């Protein structure tokens, strides 16, 4: 038995050894096979069949060298999924696949995305397919050398390729290659074309300068040597594109005068200086004055110069990283660096970065340092210390600590400390005042000193109250009138993970629909509040009065919209230490009720597909609005409560609810009218006004009526005047745009064309309306030539975005179009001279312009059905105020023309006008505008 057991054990051990050795050998062999394929993919042919059918191994093999795919078993080479895997790894594998896959767009596109040269191996069928080739060219694939010869002669396709592939220049007809004006146009789009132009043009300095703007590397290989020796010209190129410095010859940099000149333009030039120059204090100082990062290229000796390093970090702290290690470890120097720039602590690359005293010093100097030291936000001990030192750190506390009892207690302790001081000062002030009265009665001579002391103490108390209004201790807003429930009620607002919105507060403001009616409905409008992190700021908050229209919404439940609102206004709100409030006006956006006509939106697409005439469209709209008016009347809506006067009352009530004494009002388009009414009715609550693209309540629709109607049409006719970069006007024969627009109008009314949006067709009426809607911005002036040329060929590419924008506007369910009608009936219609308008309409151009204008005033306005009555003549009077006002306006604004601002400015005693090369609603179109507004508000 013992012998039998021993034999069995030996057999088991032998089998175990055999199989484990096989596994090890197989694993080792697999690895060796992959290494072998890396050296020569052809070795795949000699692999054992079990590996050739091991799919996990095959996938690894493709990653090593995808060309092995040509030796894969047939079942894989005929499988589209495996073909796609192969060409994703190496597009040139397309050479080895079957014709079936060489003509498969999915496979070929995947191969080209990996390597454009792969198109050489595509099937001739695809190389001749103009639509497919054009699609690839639009995706900027480098395929032109491999498309069919017949397409290589297609001027449109050549120009598409030339936008990114300079080599396509070789396929141009000879007369085009010799046309300098044509070459200029091409170089503005793609400077790399310079490499392929005729040698005689390569000496042309103007062409070089144009090409350099987007292709600075041409200087190295393609520009003639004699031109590269012209230092004045080289400097002019640097001013065009600073990257040129990378391609200037080394010998040129040896000229100290040239280097000094360049360093004044870009400190980056120090990188190409000689070692001797990099040790020249004068040159290095110039470089660092232009760009602190130039410290990286200074000599090791100068990197030890404390004054030089401190100069380098004045604007940005990062250059501190280039300082000598001796300075990085010099505590006294790092302390000095923090004094110069608090963010220097974030660029320390030594143990001193963790020095508690230095960290506190930096945070005390600028709390935003915490954003770059997130570990400190989570450090409970550090944050507790800092709360006692500087309460401004509270907004930066990490979420994980915000509910910590010790942190909450520390914040409350600081708040209580200030409240006790406030109460103490109040009682002392009152005691001193009482003593003053007593001594006054006793005819004591020195009693006035006590009066002054009591007044000063009361001022201190007021300052402390302001601190609490602007600070983290401020309690949530409360209902102002509890019996009628008027005031603010905090609501939940979910903003996802967007960090910029983490401090957003959301409220609904409850107000009476009719202010002088004790039985009025209670309505609400949304209020969004961004807090300034400067707790003790005394700046008047900024209040954005909503979109234009009237009736436009602000999308106050949309993360992206709120982020953009903050981005466009933070320079003159949070960054100046003032809170930022945004509202939707009553009746619009997230207000309750929302006065929008859903019936119109529901029927709009159906009516559009009927291809109605202009007059039929107006009639259909009238029926829709009649139903909406009846619906709101059944809901007991009082339309007399939706106008600019009621909005002014809302802002007054908001002031009471928030304890805000004065606002900086911001309005855009029609909400500028709201700002003016607030300033007129409640001037005491307005510190200043920023009015973007102003509308004036005294300029009704009969004022300059013909000019008002024609402004937007004329903007289209004279589009060339509004294009900043004339290079975008690349159709020199486009001198009859007005005629061509109206020819298209006639053509489209006879034969509407299908458009790739909601299965709609575009007729002439919608074509013109979309263009007119486009003049709210300036891009349409750049696109108009392409729109006209393409639409004449039934191509809607450039027109489509404007059509979509117009249709989206008409279908916006949060646009308060019924509220807009109420505004018109209350504050416009009673004061319009309609006979004057009728006379002016007779002078309008015949056709769409005249018909549309007449139908707009003929159509039912529903003022009687809405029971709106107004005879307050002050609604039509000019607004006159001494409140400081900044007008910002687009020079190309044809919606609210600049001439109106210039006419009305005399009524704004302390006003200033800034104009920009933009159209309607200027803020957000140029960064400079926000900075200009911030500068104006510095003292308010």
mmCIF file of N, CA and C in Angstrom, residues 35 64 82 217 517 588 594 707 832 843 892:
data_model
loop_
_atom_site.group_PDB
_atom_site.id
_atom_site.type_symbol
_atom_site.label_atom_id
_atom_site.label_comp_id
_atom_site.label_asym_id
_atom_site.label_seq_id
_atom_site.Cartn_x
_atom_site.Cartn_y
_atom_site.Cartn_z
ATOM 1 N N UNK A 35 7.389 40.451 -28.479
ATOM 2 C CA UNK A 35 8.676 41.147 -28.651
ATOM 3 C C UNK A 35 9.202 40.930 -30.065
ATOM 4 N N UNK A 64 1.029 46.243 -30.934
ATOM 5 C CA UNK A 64 2.484 46.197 -31.149
ATOM 6 C C UNK A 64 2.811 46.693 -32.549
ATOM 7 N N UNK A 82 -13.052 43.837 -36.613
ATOM 8 C CA UNK A 82 -11.599 43.613 -36.533
ATOM 9 C C UNK A 82 -10.851 44.541 -37.486
ATOM 10 N N UNK A 217 6.729 79.503 -38.431
ATOM 11 C CA UNK A 217 7.849 78.611 -38.749
ATOM 12 C C UNK A 217 8.354 78.766 -40.174
ATOM 13 N N UNK A 517 -53.941 97.879 -4.563
ATOM 14 C CA UNK A 517 -55.154 97.078 -4.389
ATOM 15 C C UNK A 517 -54.934 96.089 -3.251
ATOM 16 N N UNK A 588 -42.137 87.187 -16.517
ATOM 17 C CA UNK A 588 -41.192 86.592 -17.477
ATOM 18 C C UNK A 588 -40.356 85.490 -16.830
ATOM 19 N N UNK A 594 -46.257 83.085 -15.429
ATOM 20 C CA UNK A 594 -45.455 83.353 -16.610
ATOM 21 C C UNK A 594 -46.414 83.689 -17.748
ATOM 22 N N UNK A 707 -37.399 105.740 -40.136
ATOM 23 C CA UNK A 707 -36.006 105.407 -39.876
ATOM 24 C C UNK A 707 -35.909 104.158 -39.008
ATOM 25 N N UNK A 832 -49.131 107.050 -28.669
ATOM 26 C CA UNK A 832 -48.623 106.951 -30.037
ATOM 27 C C UNK A 832 -49.532 107.717 -30.987
ATOM 28 N N UNK A 843 -44.463 105.966 -47.272
ATOM 29 C CA UNK A 843 -43.146 106.252 -47.877
ATOM 30 C C UNK A 843 -42.208 105.050 -47.866
ATOM 31 N N UNK A 892 -22.974 99.813 -34.260
ATOM 32 C CA UNK A 892 -23.731 99.193 -35.346
ATOM 33 C C UNK A 892 -25.130 98.756 -34.889
#
